[in-house]
Coordinates of C-alpha atoms in Angstrom, one line a residue:
X1 CA 6.5 12.3 -2.6
X2 CA 9.5 14.2 -4.0
X3 CA 10.0 15.9 -0.7
X4 CA 10.1 12.6 1.2
X5 CA 12.2 11.0 -1.5
X6 CA 14.8 13.8 -1.3
X7 CA 15.1 13.2 2.4
X8 CA 15.8 9.5 1.7
X9 CA 18.5 10.3 -0.9
X10 CA 16.2 9.2 -3.8
X11 CA 16.9 12.1 -6.2
X12 CA 15.0 12.6 -9.5
X13 CA 17.9 12.8 -11.8
X14 CA 18.3 9.6 -13.8
X15 CA 15.2 8.0 -12.3
X16 CA 13.4 5.8 -14.8
X17 CA 10.3 5.5 -12.6
X18 CA 8.6 8.8 -12.2
X19 CA 5.5 7.2 -10.5
X20 CA 7.8 6.0 -7.8
X21 CA 7.5 9.5 -6.2
X22 CA 3.7 9.1 -6.0
X23 CA 4.2 5.8 -4.2
X24 CA 6.7 7.4 -1.8
X25 CA 4.3 10.2 -1.1
X26 CA 1.5 7.8 -0.4
X27 CA 3.7 5.8 2.0
X28 CA 4.7 9.0 3.7
X29 CA 1.1 10.0 4.1
X30 CA 0.4 6.6 5.7
X31 CA 3.0 7.5 8.3
X32 CA 1.7 11.1 8.8
X33 CA -1.8 9.9 9.3
X34 CA -0.9 7.3 11.9
X35 CA 1.2 9.9 13.7
X36 CA -1.7 12.4 13.7
X37 CA -4.2 9.7 14.8
X38 CA -2.3 9.2 18.0
X39 CA -3.6 12.6 19.1
X40 CA -6.5 13.6 16.8
X41 CA -9.5 12.0 15.0
X42 CA -8.9 12.0 11.2
X43 CA -11.6 14.5 10.2
X44 CA -11.6 16.8 7.2
X45 CA -10.1 19.5 9.3
X46 CA -7.1 17.3 10.0
X47 CA -6.6 15.8 6.5
X48 CA -7.3 18.8 4.3
X49 CA -4.2 20.8 5.5
X50 CA -2.1 17.7 4.8
X51 CA -3.6 17.4 1.4
X52 CA -3.1 21.1 0.6
X53 CA 0.5 20.9 1.8
X54 CA 1.0 17.9 -0.6
X55 CA -0.5 19.8 -3.5
X56 CA 1.8 22.8 -2.8
X57 CA 4.8 20.5 -3.0
X58 CA 3.5 18.8 -6.2
X59 CA 2.4 21.8 -8.3
X60 CA 5.9 23.0 -9.2
X61 CA 7.0 19.5 -10.3
X62 CA 3.8 19.1 -12.4
X63 CA 4.2 22.4 -14.1
X64 CA 7.9 21.7 -15.0
X65 CA 7.0 18.2 -16.3
X66 CA 4.2 19.7 -18.5
X67 CA 6.7 22.3 -19.9
X68 CA 9.2 19.6 -20.7
X69 CA 6.6 17.4 -22.3
X70 CA 5.2 20.3 -24.4
X71 CA 8.5 21.7 -25.5
X72 CA 9.8 18.8 -27.6
X73 CA 7.5 15.9 -28.2
X74 CA 7.6 14.2 -31.6
X75 CA 4.4 13.7 -33.5
X76 CA 4.6 9.9 -33.1
X77 CA 5.2 10.1 -29.4
X78 CA 2.3 12.5 -29.1
X79 CA 0.0 10.0 -30.9
X80 CA 1.1 7.2 -28.6
X81 CA 0.6 9.3 -25.5
X82 CA -2.9 10.3 -26.7
X83 CA -3.8 6.6 -27.3
X84 CA -2.5 5.5 -23.9
X85 CA -4.2 8.5 -22.2
X86 CA -7.6 7.6 -23.8
X87 CA -7.3 3.9 -22.7
X88 CA -6.2 4.9 -19.2
X89 CA -9.2 7.3 -18.9
X90 CA -11.6 4.6 -20.0
X91 CA -10.1 2.2 -17.4
X92 CA -10.4 4.9 -14.8
X93 CA -14.1 5.5 -15.6
X94 CA -14.7 1.7 -15.4
X95 CA -12.8 1.6 -12.1
X96 CA -14.8 4.5 -10.7
X97 CA -18.1 2.9 -11.7
X98 CA -17.2 -0.4 -10.1
X99 CA -15.9 1.3 -6.9
X100 CA -19.2 3.0 -6.4
X101 CA -21.1 -0.3 -6.2
X102 CA -22.4 -1.5 -2.9
X103 CA -19.6 -3.3 -1.0
X104 CA -19.8 -7.1 -1.0
X105 CA -16.7 -7.9 1.0
X106 CA -17.7 -9.8 4.2
X107 CA -15.1 -8.1 6.4
X108 CA -16.3 -4.7 5.3
X109 CA -19.6 -5.3 7.1
X110 CA -17.9 -7.1 9.9
X111 CA -15.4 -4.4 10.9
X112 CA -13.9 -2.3 8.0
X113 CA -16.5 0.4 8.1
X114 CA -16.7 0.3 11.9
X115 CA -12.9 0.7 12.2
X116 CA -13.0 3.7 9.8
X117 CA -15.8 5.4 11.8
X118 CA -13.8 5.0 15.0
X119 CA -10.8 6.6 13.3
X120 CA -13.0 9.5 12.0
X121 CA -14.6 10.1 15.4
X122 CA -11.8 9.7 18.0
X123 CA -8.0 9.5 18.4
X124 CA -6.7 6.0 18.9
X125 CA -8.5 4.6 21.9
X126 CA -6.7 2.5 24.5
X127 CA -8.1 -1.0 24.7
X128 CA -10.5 -0.6 21.7
X129 CA -9.8 -4.3 20.9
X130 CA -11.7 -5.3 24.0
X131 CA -14.9 -4.1 22.3
X132 CA -14.3 -6.4 19.3
X133 CA -11.2 -8.3 18.4
X134 CA -11.1 -7.1 14.8
X135 CA -10.9 -3.5 16.0
X136 CA -7.5 -4.3 17.5
X137 CA -6.1 -5.1 14.0
X138 CA -3.4 -2.5 13.6
X139 CA -3.6 -1.8 9.8
X140 CA -2.5 1.6 8.6
X141 CA -4.6 1.2 5.5
X142 CA -7.7 2.1 7.5
X143 CA -6.3 5.5 8.5
X144 CA -5.7 6.2 4.8
X145 CA -9.2 5.1 3.8
X146 CA -10.8 6.9 6.7
X147 CA -9.0 10.2 5.9
X148 CA -10.5 10.0 2.4
X149 CA -13.9 10.2 3.9
X150 CA -13.3 13.9 4.6
X151 CA -15.4 13.2 7.7
X152 CA -18.1 14.4 8.2
X153 CA -18.8 15.8 4.8
X154 CA -18.0 13.1 2.2
X155 CA -18.1 9.5 3.3
X156 CA -16.9 7.7 0.1
X157 CA -13.3 7.0 1.2
X158 CA -14.1 3.2 0.8
X159 CA -14.5 3.8 -3.0
X160 CA -11.4 5.9 -3.5
X161 CA -8.8 4.0 -1.4
X162 CA -8.2 0.9 -3.4
X163 CA -9.3 2.5 -6.7
X164 CA -6.5 5.0 -6.5
X165 CA -3.9 2.2 -5.8
X166 CA -5.2 0.1 -8.7
X167 CA -4.9 3.0 -11.2
X168 CA -1.5 3.9 -9.7
X169 CA -0.3 0.4 -10.2
X170 CA -1.4 0.4 -13.8
X171 CA 0.3 3.8 -14.4
X172 CA 3.5 2.4 -12.8
X173 CA 3.5 -0.6 -15.2
X174 CA 3.0 1.7 -18.1
X175 CA 5.8 3.9 -16.8
X176 CA 8.1 0.9 -16.6
X177 CA 7.3 0.0 -20.2
X178 CA 8.0 3.5 -21.5
X179 CA 11.4 2.5 -23.1
X180 CA 9.7 -0.4 -24.9
X181 CA 6.8 1.8 -26.1
X182 CA 9.3 4.2 -27.7
X183 CA 11.7 1.4 -29.0
X184 CA 10.0 -2.0 -29.2
X185 CA 13.3 -3.6 -30.3
X186 CA 14.4 -3.3 -26.6
X187 CA 12.1 -6.1 -25.7
X188 CA 14.4 -8.5 -27.6
X189 CA 17.7 -7.0 -26.6
X190 CA 17.1 -6.4 -22.9
X191 CA 17.4 -8.9 -20.2
X192 CA 14.2 -11.0 -19.9
X193 CA 13.7 -9.9 -16.3
X194 CA 13.6 -6.2 -17.3
X195 CA 10.4 -5.9 -19.3
X196 CA 8.8 -9.4 -19.7
X197 CA 8.1 -9.4 -15.9
X198 CA 6.1 -6.2 -16.3
X199 CA 4.2 -7.5 -19.3
X200 CA 3.3 -10.7 -17.4
X201 CA 2.2 -8.7 -14.3
X202 CA -0.4 -6.7 -16.3
X203 CA -2.8 -9.7 -16.7
X204 CA -2.4 -10.3 -13.0
X205 CA -3.4 -6.7 -12.3
X206 CA -6.4 -7.1 -14.7
X207 CA -7.4 -10.3 -12.9
X208 CA -7.3 -8.5 -9.5
X209 CA -9.4 -5.6 -10.9
X210 CA -12.1 -7.9 -12.3
X211 CA -12.4 -10.5 -9.6
X212 CA -11.6 -8.6 -6.4
X213 CA -14.4 -7.1 -4.3
X214 CA -12.0 -4.7 -2.8
X215 CA -12.6 -1.8 -5.2
X216 CA -15.9 -1.0 -3.5
X217 CA -14.5 -1.9 0.0
X218 CA -11.8 -0.5 2.2
X219 CA -10.1 -3.9 2.2
X220 CA -6.4 -4.0 3.0
X221 CA -6.2 -7.4 1.1
X222 CA -6.4 -5.8 -2.3
X223 CA -3.9 -3.1 -1.3
X224 CA -1.5 -5.9 0.0
X225 CA -1.8 -7.8 -3.3
X226 CA -1.1 -4.6 -5.3
X227 CA 2.0 -3.8 -3.2
X228 CA 3.3 -7.3 -3.5
X229 CA 2.9 -7.3 -7.3
X230 CA 4.6 -3.9 -7.5
X231 CA 7.6 -4.9 -5.3
X232 CA 8.0 -8.1 -7.2
X233 CA 8.1 -6.3 -10.6
X234 CA 10.5 -3.6 -9.4
X235 CA 12.8 -6.1 -7.8
X236 CA 12.9 -8.4 -10.8
X237 CA 13.5 -5.5 -13.2
X238 CA 16.4 -4.3 -11.0
X239 CA 17.9 -7.8 -11.1
X240 CA 17.7 -7.7 -14.9
X241 CA 19.4 -4.3 -15.0
X242 CA 22.1 -5.5 -12.6
X243 CA 22.8 -8.5 -14.8
X244 CA 23.2 -6.2 -17.8
X245 CA 25.9 -4.0 -16.1
X246 CA 23.9 -1.3 -14.3
X247 CA 25.2 -1.7 -10.7
X248 CA 23.7 1.6 -9.4
X249 CA 20.3 0.6 -8.0
X250 CA 20.2 2.9 -5.0
X251 CA 16.9 4.5 -5.9
X252 CA 15.3 1.2 -6.5
X253 CA 16.6 -0.1 -3.1
X254 CA 15.2 2.9 -1.3
X255 CA 11.9 2.5 -3.0
X256 CA 11.7 -1.3 -2.1
X257 CA 12.6 -0.7 1.5
X258 CA 9.9 2.0 1.9
X259 CA 7.2 -0.2 0.2
X260 CA 8.1 -3.3 2.2
X261 CA 7.9 -1.5 5.5
X262 CA 4.7 0.2 4.5
X263 CA 3.2 -3.2 3.4
X264 CA 3.9 -4.6 6.9
X265 CA 2.0 -1.7 8.5
X266 CA -0.9 -2.3 6.2
X267 CA -1.2 -6.0 6.9
X268 CA 0.9 -8.0 9.3
X269 CA 0.7 -11.0 7.0
X270 CA 2.9 -9.2 4.5
X271 CA 5.8 -9.7 6.9
X272 CA 7.3 -12.8 5.2
X273 CA 7.1 -11.3 1.7
X274 CA 8.6 -8.0 2.9
X275 CA 11.4 -9.9 4.7
X276 CA 12.4 -11.6 1.4
X277 CA 12.4 -8.2 -0.4
X278 CA 14.5 -6.6 2.4
X279 CA 16.8 -9.6 2.1
X280 CA 17.6 -8.8 -1.5
X281 CA 18.1 -5.1 -0.6
X282 CA 20.5 -6.1 2.2
X283 CA 22.5 -8.2 -0.3
X284 CA 22.7 -5.2 -2.6
X285 CA 23.9 -2.9 0.2
X286 CA 26.5 -5.5 1.3
X287 CA 28.0 -5.6 -2.2
X288 CA 30.5 -2.9 -1.3
X289 CA 29.1 0.2 -2.9
X290 CA 30.5 3.5 -1.6
X291 CA 27.2 5.0 -0.5
X292 CA 25.8 1.7 0.8
X293 CA 26.6 2.3 4.5
X294 CA 25.3 5.8 4.7
X295 CA 22.2 5.2 2.6
X296 CA 21.5 1.9 4.5
X297 CA 21.8 3.8 7.8
X298 CA 19.3 6.4 6.7
X299 CA 16.8 3.7 5.6
X300 CA 17.2 1.9 8.8
X301 CA 16.4 5.0 10.8
X302 CA 13.4 5.9 8.6
X303 CA 12.1 2.3 8.8
X304 CA 12.5 2.2 12.6
X305 CA 10.6 5.4 13.0
X306 CA 7.7 4.2 10.8
X307 CA 7.6 0.8 12.7
X308 CA 7.8 2.5 16.1
X309 CA 4.7 4.6 15.4
X310 CA 2.9 1.6 14.1
X311 CA 3.8 -0.5 17.2
X312 CA 2.7 2.3 19.5
X313 CA -0.7 2.2 17.8
X314 CA -0.9 -1.5 18.4
X315 CA 0.0 -1.2 22.0
X316 CA -2.7 1.4 22.5
X317 CA -5.3 -0.6 20.8
X318 CA -4.6 -4.0 22.4
X319 CA -1.6 -4.0 24.6
X320 CA 0.3 -6.2 22.1
X321 CA 2.7 -5.0 19.3
X322 CA 1.7 -7.6 16.8
X323 CA -2.0 -8.5 17.4
X324 CA -3.3 -11.2 17.2
X325 CA 0.0 -12.5 18.6
X326 CA 0.8 -12.4 22.3
X327 CA 4.5 -11.8 21.5
X328 CA 5.6 -8.7 23.4
X329 CA 2.3 -8.3 25.2
X330 CA 2.4 -6.0 28.2
X331 CA 0.1 -6.2 31.2
X332 CA -1.4 -2.8 30.7
X333 CA -4.7 -1.7 32.2
X334 CA -6.4 -1.9 28.8
X335 CA -4.7 -4.9 27.3
X336 CA -6.8 -7.5 25.6
X337 CA -6.7 -10.8 27.6
X338 CA -4.2 -13.2 26.3
X339 CA -6.7 -16.0 25.8
X340 CA -8.8 -13.7 23.6
X341 CA -5.8 -12.8 21.5
X342 CA -5.0 -16.5 21.1
X343 CA -8.6 -17.2 20.1
X344 CA -8.5 -14.5 17.5
X345 CA -5.3 -16.0 16.0
X346 CA -6.9 -19.4 15.9
X347 CA -9.9 -18.0 13.9
X348 CA -7.5 -16.6 11.4
X349 CA -5.6 -19.8 11.1
X350 CA -8.8 -21.8 10.6
X351 CA -9.9 -19.4 7.8
X352 CA -6.5 -19.8 6.0
X353 CA -6.8 -23.6 6.3
X354 CA -10.5 -23.9 5.3
X355 CA -11.9 -20.5 4.0
X356 CA -15.5 -19.8 4.8
X357 CA -15.8 -22.5 7.5
X358 CA -16.5 -20.1 10.4
X359 CA -19.0 -18.2 8.3
X360 CA -20.7 -21.4 7.2
X361 CA -20.9 -22.6 10.8
X362 CA -22.6 -19.4 11.8
X363 CA -25.1 -19.5 8.9
X364 CA -25.9 -23.2 9.4
X365 CA -26.4 -22.6 13.2
X366 CA -28.7 -19.7 12.5
X367 CA -30.7 -21.9 10.0
X368 CA -31.0 -24.7 12.6
X369 CA -32.1 -22.1 15.2
X370 CA -34.9 -20.8 12.9

């Protein structure tokens, strides 16, 4: 994460959000896995070297952080940290136990697990969407979840994928509230956007944890919800700091761009939300800051590279860049027929307008047949 952040000009000095580097590392891993999957199946032999390289980058930073923490913590801060750590550990144990339950997400049985097995077994296959329309969905989240299978030795990536993101989201919100934990009076003196938004987001996070069936499933829906909540909180807090005379929001802008682009690769339906986030970042860069042009250029190049690899994946799977849309479809030998693409899009629209209808039709038809 820090290696990728340094390439993006997101240095550590003065950063209030230390967990941002973990998110950046996770987004960078999404890109690396999609790039590798163009040529290789995502087995343990492919993912473990990537993991070891990440650990090698992370260890020096972890050691230095532990030394800074142990050198001068006050007794009161130590007690607070201990309490928060115990609570976080209890939540982690609960999350792990819930994630190991049998998956109940309907789409997990329909195509999630099948998609992961294809990713574990083969490089991206031209025209795979002709076998089943859902296999043409180009969602980078499945590469991440499949890599956690450490195929063929582990097989529990479905339990880890969203659980990690849920705990990371909680850790991020705690990280954002660190100044308030140390000085509660800041809650009254700061702009309402800065900390109230984080406090209000925590019940939403708890609701997602309790009600979502995505913890035990490799569902990109839960990951999308967590990313949207994260981007909203980070954006609103940045607006609050801007209003209170902190114009330097470069690191926050870099973070939001990377999360927004990654969200689109995870699920195409994030496009509208990501576009709004990127609109705010564009307004920030157009405010006349000295580094805005160069930093914006770097971000544009990085975003373009991530999206190009993602679009190449989509073309290989279905012959279209934005399946299930025929926009940009090429008449390749393996392209999914246009009428099938349109039919897939109509099923998605019908579900959005009346959830469960298609499933209920299938079940009622089977009951009538029996």
